[in-house]
Amino acid sequence: MPSTFAVTVEPATSMRGRVRPPGDKSISHRYAMLAAIAEGPTMIHGYSTGADCASTLSCLRALGVPIEQLKRDRTTGLDLEILGVQIRGFQPPAATLDAGNSGSTIRMLSGILAAHPFKTTISGDSSLKRRPMKRIITPLERMGARFISDDGRPPLTVVGNSDLQGIDFTPDVPSAQVKSAVLLAGLHADGITRVVEPMSTRDHTERALEAFGANVLRAGTAVAVRGGQRLIGGVFHVPGDISSAAFWMVAAAALPGSDVTIEHVGLNPSRTGIVDILQRMGAQVTTAVAHAQAGEPIGTISVRHGDLRTATIAPSEVAGVIDELPVLAALATHGGELSVSGAQELRVKESDRISALAEGLRVMGGEIDEQPDGFHVRGRTRLRGGEVDAKNDHRLAMAFAIAALGARGPTVIHDAGAAAVSYPEFFNVLESLRA
Ligand code: S3P
C-alpha cells in the first residue's frame, strides 16, 4: 500500500462544488461477505475502491469464493460479481489470510469462519496486529469456536466448529464489528443468537441480512437471528460513504464562502450523527433522502459555512460519529470549541487516535487537551501549519489535511498515502474543491 509518501497541503479560502464519495466501506464489506455465503450470484455496484475493502475480497478469494471485477471507475467505484458458495461453503485456505489494515475484515470474517470446521489464520499490517480481538473471541468461543492468538492480538487463528450454539450476548464495548461477527456466526448456529447492545451502533449488517432474504428480529437495542437461514444473492448498489463525505462537510463548514454538495451518499440514521453535530457547531447543513436501496437510504447533503460555536459530544453520541471524531477535532481548530468524552475506543483504532491527533494538531499550532476518553480543542488561534505524522492512519491523514486548510502556512503530512485505505481519490478531490 502506498502509505509512506508525504503530501503538502496549502491553506484554502473556501471550498465549492459537488462530490460523489467512494462506496461506503462498512456496507461494501458486508455485501461482499454476505454475497460469498449466499446462494447464487450477486452483483455489487459501487463497491468501495479503498484498500480495506480490497482486503476483504482477497480473503474471500483465498477461501474459495469466485469474485470477478467487471468494472473500475474513479467516481462510481467497482462493479463486482460474486458467486456465492453458500453457508459453510468456504474452502480451507492454503496460507495465512492478509486483512491488511482492516479491523472490519478480520472481525466480521472471524464470525463466519467460526462455523467452518478447519483452522484459518488471519493477520495484517503492524497497526492491525495491535488491535484487540478478545471482544470477538469471547462470544465466538461461547458459541463453540476456538481461537489461538498472542493475548488477543492478530495473527488470529480461528478453529471453527460446524456445531455452533446460539447465545445471548451483551458486548462490553459498543462495536458494530462485534455485533456483526456474532450475528454472522449466529446465522450458522443452532437456535437463536441475540445481541443486546449497551449503545446502538451502525445497523448495516441487520439491513443487509434482510436484503439477502434473512429474517432479523429487532427490538430496541436487541437484534436476533435464527440459525440455518439461507441467504439469496441479488443486485446491490453501495451508497457513498458518509464518513468519507465528512471531510468535505467539515471543510465547507469551516471556511467562509464555502458551499459543497455531497451526492449519492448513505443517510442511514445510525451514521448521520455528523449532520447534527455540524449544525450544533454552527454550519448550515441540509439533507434530502432520494431513495432507498436494500434498506439503506441514499440522498444528498449540502453544507455551507456558518460562524463556528462551542459544542460538546456526549458519550451517548460517540458510537454514531466514532470515525468522524478526528475530522470534527480538525473543525474546531478553525473556530469554536469542541469537547468529546466517552470516546476511549478511539485509542484502539488504526492508531491511538486521541494521542496521535493531539500530537499532530499541536505541531500545527493547535490548542488541544487530551483525556483518557476524549479531547478538548479550542479554535481561538489560527493554526500555523507544520510537519505532521498521520501514523499510517487514513482518517488522521485526511483530518490533518482539513485542519491544514485553515492554517497560515503549508502543512506537510507524512504517511498521507494511508488515505487510500478508505479514500484513494481524497487528495485529488481536495484540490478540485478549492474555490
Ligand atoms: C465499523 C465499525 C466501527 C468503525 C469502523 C467500521 C463497521 O468499528 O470504527 O470504521 O463497519 O462495523 P467498531 O465496531 O470497532 O466500533
PDB file of C-alpha atoms in Angstrom, residues 120-401:
ATOM      1  CA  THR A 120      -7.769 -20.274   9.428  1.00  0.00           C
ATOM      2  CA  THR A 121      -5.077 -17.816  10.442  1.00  0.00           C
ATOM      3  CA  ILE A 122      -5.709 -14.133   9.739  1.00  0.00           C
ATOM      4  CA  SER A 123      -3.041 -11.478  10.058  1.00  0.00           C
ATOM      5  CA  GLY A 124      -2.472  -7.967   8.782  1.00  0.00           C
ATOM      6  CA  ASP A 125      -0.262  -4.905   8.912  1.00  0.00           C
ATOM      7  CA  SER A 126       1.535  -3.583  12.008  1.00  0.00           C
ATOM      8  CA  SER A 127      -1.497  -1.495  13.011  1.00  0.00           C
ATOM      9  CA  LEU A 128      -3.896  -4.441  12.774  1.00  0.00           C
ATOM     10  CA  LYS A 129      -1.532  -6.579  14.855  1.00  0.00           C
ATOM     11  CA  ARG A 130      -2.017  -4.147  17.761  1.00  0.00           C
ATOM     12  CA  ARG A 131      -5.810  -4.207  17.690  1.00  0.00           C
ATOM     13  CA  PRO A 132      -7.889  -6.035  20.320  1.00  0.00           C
ATOM     14  CA  MET A 133      -9.689  -9.223  19.247  1.00  0.00           C
ATOM     15  CA  LYS A 134     -10.850 -10.546  22.653  1.00  0.00           C
ATOM     16  CA  ARG A 135     -14.100  -8.707  22.040  1.00  0.00           C
ATOM     17  CA  ILE A 136     -14.956 -11.233  19.293  1.00  0.00           C
ATOM     18  CA  ILE A 137     -13.049 -14.204  20.748  1.00  0.00           C
ATOM     19  CA  THR A 138     -15.136 -14.231  23.951  1.00  0.00           C
ATOM     20  CA  PRO A 139     -18.603 -14.545  22.344  1.00  0.00           C
ATOM     21  CA  LEU A 140     -17.466 -16.781  19.462  1.00  0.00           C
ATOM     22  CA  GLU A 141     -15.811 -19.198  21.932  1.00  0.00           C
ATOM     23  CA  ARG A 142     -19.059 -19.267  23.923  1.00  0.00           C
ATOM     24  CA  MET A 143     -20.758 -20.361  20.704  1.00  0.00           C
ATOM     25  CA  GLY A 144     -18.295 -23.253  20.296  1.00  0.00           C
ATOM     26  CA  ALA A 145     -15.365 -21.992  18.198  1.00  0.00           C
ATOM     27  CA  ARG A 146     -11.785 -21.777  19.481  1.00  0.00           C
ATOM     28  CA  PHE A 147      -9.130 -19.116  18.872  1.00  0.00           C
ATOM     29  CA  ILE A 148      -5.348 -19.038  19.094  1.00  0.00           C
ATOM     30  CA  SER A 149      -3.633 -15.648  19.423  1.00  0.00           C
ATOM     31  CA  ASP A 150      -0.983 -13.824  21.407  1.00  0.00           C
ATOM     32  CA  ASP A 151      -3.068 -12.222  24.158  1.00  0.00           C
ATOM     33  CA  GLY A 152      -5.956 -11.454  21.812  1.00  0.00           C
ATOM     34  CA  ARG A 153      -3.935  -9.684  19.087  1.00  0.00           C
ATOM     35  CA  PRO A 154      -3.504 -10.852  15.471  1.00  0.00           C
ATOM     36  CA  PRO A 155      -2.286 -13.096  13.956  1.00  0.00           C
ATOM     37  CA  LEU A 156      -5.506 -14.784  14.967  1.00  0.00           C
ATOM     38  CA  THR A 157      -6.186 -18.452  14.293  1.00  0.00           C
ATOM     39  CA  VAL A 158      -9.849 -19.377  14.124  1.00  0.00           C
ATOM     40  CA  VAL A 159     -10.515 -23.033  14.910  1.00  0.00           C
ATOM     41  CA  GLY A 160     -14.006 -23.393  13.519  1.00  0.00           C
ATOM     42  CA  ASN A 161     -16.761 -25.755  14.584  1.00  0.00           C
ATOM     43  CA  SER A 162     -19.692 -26.855  12.427  1.00  0.00           C
ATOM     44  CA  ASP A 163     -21.798 -27.270  15.561  1.00  0.00           C
ATOM     45  CA  LEU A 164     -22.104 -23.714  16.939  1.00  0.00           C
ATOM     46  CA  GLN A 165     -24.789 -22.909  19.517  1.00  0.00           C
ATOM     47  CA  GLY A 166     -26.797 -19.696  19.607  1.00  0.00           C
ATOM     48  CA  ILE A 167     -26.118 -17.353  22.536  1.00  0.00           C
ATOM     49  CA  ASP A 168     -27.475 -14.253  24.230  1.00  0.00           C
ATOM     50  CA  PHE A 169     -24.673 -11.719  24.288  1.00  0.00           C
ATOM     51  CA  THR A 170     -24.162  -8.212  25.642  1.00  0.00           C
ATOM     52  CA  PRO A 171     -20.881  -6.728  24.355  1.00  0.00           C
ATOM     53  CA  ASP A 172     -18.976  -4.587  26.842  1.00  0.00           C
ATOM     54  CA  VAL A 173     -17.830  -2.164  24.124  1.00  0.00           C
ATOM     55  CA  PRO A 174     -20.151  -0.503  21.623  1.00  0.00           C
ATOM     56  CA  SER A 175     -18.957  -2.075  18.361  1.00  0.00           C
ATOM     57  CA  ALA A 176     -20.818  -2.826  15.150  1.00  0.00           C
ATOM     58  CA  GLN A 177     -17.985  -5.159  14.152  1.00  0.00           C
ATOM     59  CA  VAL A 178     -18.501  -7.268  17.277  1.00  0.00           C
ATOM     60  CA  LYS A 179     -22.279  -7.301  16.868  1.00  0.00           C
ATOM     61  CA  SER A 180     -21.854  -8.316  13.235  1.00  0.00           C
ATOM     62  CA  ALA A 181     -19.333 -11.082  13.946  1.00  0.00           C
ATOM     63  CA  VAL A 182     -21.725 -12.654  16.462  1.00  0.00           C
ATOM     64  CA  LEU A 183     -24.751 -12.329  14.170  1.00  0.00           C
ATOM     65  CA  LEU A 184     -22.858 -13.851  11.242  1.00  0.00           C
ATOM     66  CA  ALA A 185     -21.836 -16.788  13.440  1.00  0.00           C
ATOM     67  CA  GLY A 186     -25.446 -16.941  14.650  1.00  0.00           C
ATOM     68  CA  LEU A 187     -26.629 -17.452  11.110  1.00  0.00           C
ATOM     69  CA  HIS A 188     -24.721 -20.761  11.153  1.00  0.00           C
ATOM     70  CA  ALA A 189     -25.605 -21.765  14.757  1.00  0.00           C
ATOM     71  CA  ASP A 190     -28.283 -23.906  16.378  1.00  0.00           C
ATOM     72  CA  GLY A 191     -31.212 -21.869  17.690  1.00  0.00           C
ATOM     73  CA  ILE A 192     -31.356 -18.123  18.178  1.00  0.00           C
ATOM     74  CA  THR A 193     -28.406 -15.766  18.638  1.00  0.00           C
ATOM     75  CA  ARG A 194     -29.241 -12.458  20.246  1.00  0.00           C
ATOM     76  CA  VAL A 195     -27.018  -9.408  20.741  1.00  0.00           C
ATOM     77  CA  VAL A 196     -28.160  -6.722  23.171  1.00  0.00           C
ATOM     78  CA  GLU A 197     -26.085  -3.586  22.687  1.00  0.00           C
ATOM     79  CA  PRO A 198     -25.291  -1.247  25.568  1.00  0.00           C
ATOM     80  CA  MET A 199     -25.425   1.556  22.997  1.00  0.00           C
ATOM     81  CA  SER A 200     -26.737   1.277  19.449  1.00  0.00           C
ATOM     82  CA  THR A 201     -24.149   1.053  16.678  1.00  0.00           C
ATOM     83  CA  ARG A 202     -24.462   1.170  12.886  1.00  0.00           C
ATOM     84  CA  ASP A 203     -27.035  -1.371  11.701  1.00  0.00           C
ATOM     85  CA  HIS A 204     -25.796  -2.158   8.173  1.00  0.00           C
ATOM     86  CA  THR A 205     -25.464  -5.883   8.926  1.00  0.00           C
ATOM     87  CA  GLU A 206     -29.082  -6.096  10.012  1.00  0.00           C
ATOM     88  CA  ARG A 207     -30.296  -4.250   6.901  1.00  0.00           C
ATOM     89  CA  ALA A 208     -28.037  -6.253   4.583  1.00  0.00           C
ATOM     90  CA  LEU A 209     -29.101  -9.586   6.072  1.00  0.00           C
ATOM     91  CA  GLU A 210     -32.725  -8.673   5.417  1.00  0.00           C
ATOM     92  CA  ALA A 211     -31.904  -7.609   1.873  1.00  0.00           C
ATOM     93  CA  PHE A 212     -30.270 -11.011   1.281  1.00  0.00           C
ATOM     94  CA  GLY A 213     -33.533 -12.619   2.434  1.00  0.00           C
ATOM     95  CA  ALA A 214     -32.831 -13.419   6.088  1.00  0.00           C
ATOM     96  CA  ASN A 215     -35.237 -12.810   8.928  1.00  0.00           C
ATOM     97  CA  VAL A 216     -33.817 -10.451  11.557  1.00  0.00           C
ATOM     98  CA  LEU A 217     -35.666  -9.739  14.807  1.00  0.00           C
ATOM     99  CA  ARG A 218     -35.108  -6.277  16.229  1.00  0.00           C
ATOM    100  CA  ALA A 219     -36.442  -4.782  19.457  1.00  0.00           C
ATOM    101  CA  GLY A 220     -34.854  -1.687  20.976  1.00  0.00           C
ATOM    102  CA  THR A 221     -31.100  -2.281  21.109  1.00  0.00           C
ATOM    103  CA  ALA A 222     -31.551  -6.063  20.763  1.00  0.00           C
ATOM    104  CA  VAL A 223     -31.105  -7.904  17.490  1.00  0.00           C
ATOM    105  CA  ALA A 224     -31.502 -11.625  16.899  1.00  0.00           C
ATOM    106  CA  VAL A 225     -31.159 -14.154  14.099  1.00  0.00           C
ATOM    107  CA  ARG A 226     -32.175 -17.799  13.885  1.00  0.00           C
ATOM    108  CA  GLY A 227     -29.534 -20.191  12.607  1.00  0.00           C
ATOM    109  CA  GLY A 228     -29.953 -22.229   9.452  1.00  0.00           C
ATOM    110  CA  GLN A 229     -31.437 -19.466   7.298  1.00  0.00           C
ATOM    111  CA  ARG A 230     -30.495 -19.251   3.634  1.00  0.00           C
ATOM    112  CA  LEU A 231     -29.226 -16.081   2.028  1.00  0.00           C
ATOM    113  CA  ILE A 232     -30.127 -15.399  -1.603  1.00  0.00           C
ATOM    114  CA  GLY A 233     -27.847 -13.412  -3.910  1.00  0.00           C
ATOM    115  CA  GLY A 234     -29.159 -10.406  -5.822  1.00  0.00           C
ATOM    116  CA  VAL A 235     -28.222  -6.996  -7.207  1.00  0.00           C
ATOM    117  CA  PHE A 236     -26.868  -4.458  -4.739  1.00  0.00           C
ATOM    118  CA  HIS A 237     -25.845  -0.789  -5.014  1.00  0.00           C
ATOM    119  CA  VAL A 238     -23.482   0.588  -2.362  1.00  0.00           C
ATOM    120  CA  PRO A 239     -24.285   4.157  -1.237  1.00  0.00           C
ATOM    121  CA  GLY A 240     -21.492   6.724  -0.918  1.00  0.00           C
ATOM    122  CA  ASP A 241     -19.639   6.731   2.383  1.00  0.00           C
ATOM    123  CA  ILE A 242     -20.796   9.475   4.766  1.00  0.00           C
ATOM    124  CA  SER A 243     -17.583   9.005   6.769  1.00  0.00           C
ATOM    125  CA  SER A 244     -15.585   9.960   3.649  1.00  0.00           C
ATOM    126  CA  ALA A 245     -18.040  12.741   2.824  1.00  0.00           C
ATOM    127  CA  ALA A 246     -17.474  14.076   6.358  1.00  0.00           C
ATOM    128  CA  PHE A 247     -14.129  15.579   5.280  1.00  0.00           C
ATOM    129  CA  TRP A 248     -15.813  17.802   2.690  1.00  0.00           C
ATOM    130  CA  MET A 249     -18.723  18.566   5.005  1.00  0.00           C
ATOM    131  CA  VAL A 250     -16.280  19.810   7.627  1.00  0.00           C
ATOM    132  CA  ALA A 251     -14.154  21.737   5.110  1.00  0.00           C
ATOM    133  CA  ALA A 252     -17.297  23.550   3.896  1.00  0.00           C
ATOM    134  CA  ALA A 253     -18.444  24.217   7.461  1.00  0.00           C
ATOM    135  CA  ALA A 254     -15.020  25.614   8.371  1.00  0.00           C
ATOM    136  CA  LEU A 255     -14.217  28.006   5.507  1.00  0.00           C
ATOM    137  CA  PRO A 256     -16.258  31.201   4.885  1.00  0.00           C
ATOM    138  CA  GLY A 257     -17.882  31.343   1.445  1.00  0.00           C
ATOM    139  CA  SER A 258     -17.946  27.554   1.084  1.00  0.00           C
ATOM    140  CA  ASP A 259     -20.802  25.587  -0.417  1.00  0.00           C
ATOM    141  CA  VAL A 260     -20.388  21.847  -1.008  1.00  0.00           C
ATOM    142  CA  THR A 261     -22.979  19.275  -2.054  1.00  0.00           C
ATOM    143  CA  ILE A 262     -22.403  15.576  -1.496  1.00  0.00           C
ATOM    144  CA  GLU A 263     -24.272  13.317  -3.903  1.00  0.00           C
ATOM    145  CA  HIS A 264     -25.355   9.673  -3.694  1.00  0.00           C
ATOM    146  CA  VAL A 265     -24.413   9.437  -0.035  1.00  0.00           C
ATOM    147  CA  GLY A 266     -25.738   6.944   2.512  1.00  0.00           C
ATOM    148  CA  LEU A 267     -28.118   8.563   5.003  1.00  0.00           C
ATOM    149  CA  ASN A 268     -28.675   5.647   7.364  1.00  0.00           C
ATOM    150  CA  PRO A 269     -29.728   7.273  10.679  1.00  0.00           C
ATOM    151  CA  SER A 270     -27.095   5.247  12.555  1.00  0.00           C
ATOM    152  CA  ARG A 271     -24.441   7.184  10.576  1.00  0.00           C
ATOM    153  CA  THR A 272     -25.825  10.737  10.317  1.00  0.00           C
ATOM    154  CA  GLY A 273     -24.682  11.941  13.768  1.00  0.00           C
ATOM    155  CA  ILE A 274     -22.160  14.156  11.953  1.00  0.00           C
ATOM    156  CA  VAL A 275     -25.029  16.211  10.490  1.00  0.00           C
ATOM    157  CA  ASP A 276     -26.432  17.022  13.956  1.00  0.00           C
ATOM    158  CA  ILE A 277     -23.023  17.936  15.304  1.00  0.00           C
ATOM    159  CA  LEU A 278     -22.149  20.209  12.378  1.00  0.00           C
ATOM    160  CA  GLN A 279     -25.472  22.012  12.831  1.00  0.00           C
ATOM    161  CA  ARG A 280     -24.762  22.351  16.542  1.00  0.00           C
ATOM    162  CA  MET A 281     -21.361  23.836  15.744  1.00  0.00           C
ATOM    163  CA  GLY A 282     -22.969  26.485  13.533  1.00  0.00           C
ATOM    164  CA  ALA A 283     -22.786  25.103   9.984  1.00  0.00           C
ATOM    165  CA  GLN A 284     -25.755  25.265   7.607  1.00  0.00           C
ATOM    166  CA  VAL A 285     -26.499  21.672   6.648  1.00  0.00           C
ATOM    167  CA  THR A 286     -29.426  20.235   4.702  1.00  0.00           C
ATOM    168  CA  THR A 287     -30.049  16.594   3.826  1.00  0.00           C
ATOM    169  CA  ALA A 288     -32.517  15.030   1.396  1.00  0.00           C
ATOM    170  CA  VAL A 289     -33.210  11.318   1.032  1.00  0.00           C
ATOM    171  CA  ALA A 290     -33.853  10.489  -2.640  1.00  0.00           C
ATOM    172  CA  HIS A 291     -34.500   6.757  -2.428  1.00  0.00           C
ATOM    173  CA  ALA A 292     -33.524   3.579  -0.587  1.00  0.00           C
ATOM    174  CA  GLN A 293     -31.666   0.538  -1.852  1.00  0.00           C
ATOM    175  CA  ALA A 294     -31.508  -2.718   0.085  1.00  0.00           C
ATOM    176  CA  GLY A 295     -32.951  -0.870   3.064  1.00  0.00           C
ATOM    177  CA  GLU A 296     -30.271   1.852   3.003  1.00  0.00           C
ATOM    178  CA  PRO A 297     -31.463   5.455   2.446  1.00  0.00           C
ATOM    179  CA  ILE A 298     -29.428   7.379  -0.143  1.00  0.00           C
ATOM    180  CA  GLY A 299     -29.520  11.092  -0.951  1.00  0.00           C
ATOM    181  CA  THR A 300     -27.662  14.406  -0.829  1.00  0.00           C
ATOM    182  CA  ILE A 301     -26.097  16.573   1.858  1.00  0.00           C
ATOM    183  CA  SER A 302     -25.347  20.273   1.328  1.00  0.00           C
ATOM    184  CA  VAL A 303     -23.119  22.230   3.670  1.00  0.00           C
ATOM    185  CA  ARG A 304     -22.397  25.927   3.911  1.00  0.00           C
ATOM    186  CA  HIS A 305     -20.178  27.760   6.330  1.00  0.00           C
ATOM    187  CA  GLY A 306     -21.587  29.365   9.470  1.00  0.00           C
ATOM    188  CA  ASP A 307     -19.874  31.051  12.438  1.00  0.00           C
ATOM    189  CA  LEU A 308     -18.402  28.226  14.461  1.00  0.00           C
ATOM    190  CA  ARG A 309     -19.658  27.739  18.025  1.00  0.00           C
ATOM    191  CA  THR A 310     -18.768  25.739  21.119  1.00  0.00           C
ATOM    192  CA  ALA A 311     -20.141  22.207  21.239  1.00  0.00           C
ATOM    193  CA  THR A 312     -19.950  19.064  23.328  1.00  0.00           C
ATOM    194  CA  ILE A 313     -20.281  15.497  22.110  1.00  0.00           C
ATOM    195  CA  ALA A 314     -21.788  13.339  24.858  1.00  0.00           C
ATOM    196  CA  PRO A 315     -20.749   9.711  25.475  1.00  0.00           C
ATOM    197  CA  SER A 316     -24.157   8.551  24.215  1.00  0.00           C
ATOM    198  CA  GLU A 317     -23.445  10.150  20.802  1.00  0.00           C
ATOM    199  CA  VAL A 318     -19.938   8.780  20.324  1.00  0.00           C
ATOM    200  CA  ALA A 319     -20.792   5.475  18.595  1.00  0.00           C
ATOM    201  CA  GLY A 320     -22.720   7.407  15.936  1.00  0.00           C
ATOM    202  CA  VAL A 321     -19.702   9.542  14.976  1.00  0.00           C
ATOM    203  CA  ILE A 322     -16.796   7.333  16.007  1.00  0.00           C
ATOM    204  CA  ASP A 323     -15.000   7.601  12.644  1.00  0.00           C
ATOM    205  CA  GLU A 324     -15.739  11.334  12.282  1.00  0.00           C
ATOM    206  CA  LEU A 325     -14.209  12.443  15.594  1.00  0.00           C
ATOM    207  CA  PRO A 326     -10.757  13.204  14.115  1.00  0.00           C
ATOM    208  CA  VAL A 327     -12.201  15.496  11.446  1.00  0.00           C
ATOM    209  CA  LEU A 328     -14.553  17.122  13.972  1.00  0.00           C
ATOM    210  CA  ALA A 329     -11.463  17.927  16.054  1.00  0.00           C
ATOM    211  CA  ALA A 330      -9.989  19.458  12.893  1.00  0.00           C
ATOM    212  CA  LEU A 331     -13.136  21.575  12.516  1.00  0.00           C
ATOM    213  CA  ALA A 332     -12.688  23.053  15.986  1.00  0.00           C
ATOM    214  CA  THR A 333      -9.184  24.253  15.035  1.00  0.00           C
ATOM    215  CA  HIS A 334     -10.924  26.609  12.559  1.00  0.00           C
ATOM    216  CA  GLY A 335     -13.024  28.260  15.302  1.00  0.00           C
ATOM    217  CA  GLY A 336     -15.394  27.476  18.164  1.00  0.00           C
ATOM    218  CA  GLU A 337     -14.556  24.726  20.635  1.00  0.00           C
ATOM    219  CA  LEU A 338     -15.267  21.017  20.835  1.00  0.00           C
ATOM    220  CA  SER A 339     -15.135  18.642  23.764  1.00  0.00           C
ATOM    221  CA  VAL A 340     -15.654  14.906  23.496  1.00  0.00           C
ATOM    222  CA  SER A 341     -15.848  12.308  26.277  1.00  0.00           C
ATOM    223  CA  GLY A 342     -16.699   8.609  26.415  1.00  0.00           C
ATOM    224  CA  ALA A 343     -14.572   8.008  23.319  1.00  0.00           C
ATOM    225  CA  GLN A 344     -11.922   5.656  24.758  1.00  0.00           C
ATOM    226  CA  GLU A 345     -12.491   3.375  21.731  1.00  0.00           C
ATOM    227  CA  LEU A 346     -10.504   5.937  19.710  1.00  0.00           C
ATOM    228  CA  ARG A 347      -7.368   4.669  21.445  1.00  0.00           C
ATOM    229  CA  VAL A 348      -7.703   1.222  19.817  1.00  0.00           C
ATOM    230  CA  LYS A 349      -8.475   2.272  16.246  1.00  0.00           C
ATOM    231  CA  GLU A 350      -5.949   2.171  13.356  1.00  0.00           C
ATOM    232  CA  SER A 351      -3.746   4.269  15.686  1.00  0.00           C
ATOM    233  CA  ASP A 352      -4.279   5.692  19.170  1.00  0.00           C
ATOM    234  CA  ARG A 353      -6.367   8.434  17.616  1.00  0.00           C
ATOM    235  CA  ILE A 354      -6.510  10.585  20.756  1.00  0.00           C
ATOM    236  CA  SER A 355      -2.770  10.883  21.265  1.00  0.00           C
ATOM    237  CA  ALA A 356      -1.870  10.999  17.549  1.00  0.00           C
ATOM    238  CA  LEU A 357      -4.481  13.696  16.940  1.00  0.00           C
ATOM    239  CA  ALA A 358      -3.245  15.775  19.876  1.00  0.00           C
ATOM    240  CA  GLU A 359       0.366  15.389  18.739  1.00  0.00           C
ATOM    241  CA  GLY A 360      -0.386  16.432  15.152  1.00  0.00           C
ATOM    242  CA  LEU A 361      -2.686  19.346  15.938  1.00  0.00           C
ATOM    243  CA  ARG A 362      -0.186  20.728  18.491  1.00  0.00           C
ATOM    244  CA  VAL A 363       2.599  20.614  15.916  1.00  0.00           C
ATOM    245  CA  MET A 364       0.353  22.722  13.658  1.00  0.00           C
ATOM    246  CA  GLY A 365      -0.154  25.255  16.456  1.00  0.00           C
ATOM    247  CA  GLY A 366      -3.498  23.935  17.738  1.00  0.00           C
ATOM    248  CA  GLU A 367      -4.759  24.000  21.312  1.00  0.00           C
ATOM    249  CA  ILE A 368      -5.895  20.525  22.337  1.00  0.00           C
ATOM    250  CA  ASP A 369      -6.160  18.832  25.741  1.00  0.00           C
ATOM    251  CA  GLU A 370      -6.062  15.096  25.788  1.00  0.00           C
ATOM    252  CA  GLN A 371      -8.114  12.964  28.231  1.00  0.00           C
ATOM    253  CA  PRO A 372      -8.136   9.169  28.637  1.00  0.00           C
ATOM    254  CA  ASP A 373     -11.552   9.054  26.933  1.00  0.00           C
ATOM    255  CA  GLY A 374     -11.607  12.141  24.754  1.00  0.00           C
ATOM    256  CA  PHE A 375     -10.246  15.591  23.968  1.00  0.00           C
ATOM    257  CA  HIS A 376     -10.982  19.298  24.070  1.00  0.00           C
ATOM    258  CA  VAL A 377      -9.999  21.525  21.119  1.00  0.00           C
ATOM    259  CA  ARG A 378     -10.083  25.333  21.226  1.00  0.00           C
ATOM    260  CA  GLY A 379     -10.083  27.227  17.947  1.00  0.00           C
ATOM    261  CA  ARG A 380      -9.030  30.621  19.356  1.00  0.00           C
ATOM    262  CA  THR A 381      -5.835  30.990  17.361  1.00  0.00           C
ATOM    263  CA  ARG A 382      -5.232  30.267  13.717  1.00  0.00           C
ATOM    264  CA  LEU A 383      -3.007  27.220  13.043  1.00  0.00           C
ATOM    265  CA  ARG A 384       0.415  27.959  11.599  1.00  0.00           C
ATOM    266  CA  GLY A 385       0.869  24.640   9.700  1.00  0.00           C
ATOM    267  CA  GLY A 386       3.924  22.437  10.043  1.00  0.00           C
ATOM    268  CA  GLU A 387       5.030  18.858   9.582  1.00  0.00           C
ATOM    269  CA  VAL A 388       2.734  16.166  10.989  1.00  0.00           C
ATOM    270  CA  ASP A 389       2.726  12.390  11.133  1.00  0.00           C
ATOM    271  CA  ALA A 390      -0.504  10.577  10.217  1.00  0.00           C
ATOM    272  CA  LYS A 391       0.887   7.418  11.903  1.00  0.00           C
ATOM    273  CA  ASN A 392      -0.260   5.337   8.946  1.00  0.00           C
ATOM    274  CA  ASP A 393      -3.886   6.080   9.907  1.00  0.00           C
ATOM    275  CA  HIS A 394      -6.165   7.032   6.989  1.00  0.00           C
ATOM    276  CA  ARG A 395      -8.601   9.128   8.980  1.00  0.00           C
ATOM    277  CA  LEU A 396      -5.806  11.091  10.649  1.00  0.00           C
ATOM    278  CA  ALA A 397      -4.103  11.807   7.308  1.00  0.00           C
ATOM    279  CA  MET A 398      -7.368  13.260   5.965  1.00  0.00           C
ATOM    280  CA  ALA A 399      -8.312  15.087   9.205  1.00  0.00           C
ATOM    281  CA  PHE A 400      -4.905  16.829   9.264  1.00  0.00           C
ATOM    282  CA  ALA A 401      -5.454  17.892   5.646  1.00  0.00           C
TER     283      ALA A 401
END
